[in-house]
């Protein structure tokens, strides 16, 4: 019983090329009942035309044909762009010279006339399997090449993004740089107006310390101080506008929106105060007396990119920044001073103490100032 073709895969197509109609019919009668798709051509020219428009798995090619004989047809198939690896079985007489000539032009196998049906089927199945395996390898190679191209493109895109992020982080805070790279949109860098909460913080006694200390000691203090505060700025997702010596300015609700900007600003300030208190213990052991003060204000500001080509900053400009800076200057060591709007926004979360209306340098009217004492009882126990 003839074995099925299921192990080969999809239906196998065979092109039978012979100038004699009876031979073509005989091949068709043997192959078609066994599940093969049989295509017929009566000349080498017709066979090449069929191969130009149809995918074939195996070619059964007679040697002796008028016009383009089997040798020339085989050679044309084997040198063709899309058919060079197509299996060709030459149907020959028993002569050794015919076989040698067939090998020279690239034939893959032989069937001797008159052919044995079982042998014919076995040879066709064998070469069909080779063809299908080769097609699978080619498909996998093409898929792998496509995956490699896609991977290279993705890696290149990631490298470009990282390079761009690195350049932007030289001038902008990391979260702004990431926002630009991830969104591909830097329109928010253009001037705009936004209600923000601004935090100013600096060290009490730093100027006197810097005047009397060695530069190495000053830089060591600043290095630890900046590292501690910078970590907290990013942890609370604030926008760091700048470090200036011992002072820094951070704001919330721009560029990324922040619904709880005043509360988050106060939480960050208290966390900074605790962290600086830990650092201050070490500074005191080294003979340095440094405290920490914070001012927080809420209000509208104009925000956007300022600077020049090669050196940009993202800045907030407006009265709110001046109020926060003046509150910071007014704060004693370990004090966190806030404006009335901030106090109204956080009164249910943090305990505050009114310090009254205070005249702040550069502002026309006194400002009601409040000191943050800590979390409310409910907040502290939650």
Short mmCIF file of N, CA and C in Angstrom, two decimals, residues 7-8 126-140:
data_model
loop_
_atom_site.label_atom_id
_atom_site.label_comp_id
_atom_site.label_asym_id
_atom_site.label_seq_id
_atom_site.Cartn_x
_atom_site.Cartn_y
_atom_site.Cartn_z
N UNK A 7 3.10 13.18 6.00
CA UNK A 7 4.37 13.51 6.64
C UNK A 7 5.12 14.61 5.92
N UNK A 8 4.76 14.85 4.66
CA UNK A 8 5.45 15.89 3.90
C UNK A 8 4.94 17.27 4.26
N UNK A 126 10.73 11.64 -1.63
CA UNK A 126 12.00 11.96 -0.98
C UNK A 126 12.44 13.38 -1.30
N UNK A 127 12.40 13.74 -2.58
CA UNK A 127 12.84 15.09 -2.96
C UNK A 127 11.83 16.15 -2.52
N UNK A 128 10.54 15.78 -2.46
CA UNK A 128 9.55 16.73 -1.96
C UNK A 128 9.81 17.07 -0.49
N UNK A 129 10.18 16.04 0.29
CA UNK A 129 10.52 16.31 1.69
C UNK A 129 11.73 17.24 1.79
N UNK A 130 12.74 16.97 0.98
CA UNK A 130 13.92 17.84 0.98
C UNK A 130 13.53 19.27 0.63
N UNK A 131 12.67 19.39 -0.40
CA UNK A 131 12.23 20.73 -0.81
C UNK A 131 11.47 21.43 0.32
N UNK A 132 10.57 20.72 0.98
CA UNK A 132 9.80 21.33 2.05
C UNK A 132 10.68 21.71 3.24
N UNK A 133 11.64 20.84 3.55
CA UNK A 133 12.57 21.17 4.63
C UNK A 133 13.39 22.41 4.28
N UNK A 134 13.82 22.46 3.02
CA UNK A 134 14.57 23.63 2.57
C UNK A 134 13.71 24.89 2.65
N UNK A 135 12.44 24.76 2.21
CA UNK A 135 11.53 25.91 2.28
C UNK A 135 11.35 26.37 3.73
N UNK A 136 11.25 25.39 4.64
CA UNK A 136 11.11 25.74 6.06
C UNK A 136 12.32 26.50 6.56
N UNK A 137 13.51 26.00 6.18
CA UNK A 137 14.75 26.67 6.59
C UNK A 137 14.80 28.10 6.04
N UNK A 138 14.41 28.24 4.76
CA UNK A 138 14.41 29.56 4.15
C UNK A 138 13.42 30.48 4.86
N UNK A 139 12.21 29.97 5.14
CA UNK A 139 11.21 30.78 5.85
C UNK A 139 11.72 31.20 7.22
N UNK A 140 12.34 30.24 7.93
CA UNK A 140 12.86 30.56 9.26
C UNK A 140 14.00 31.57 9.17
#
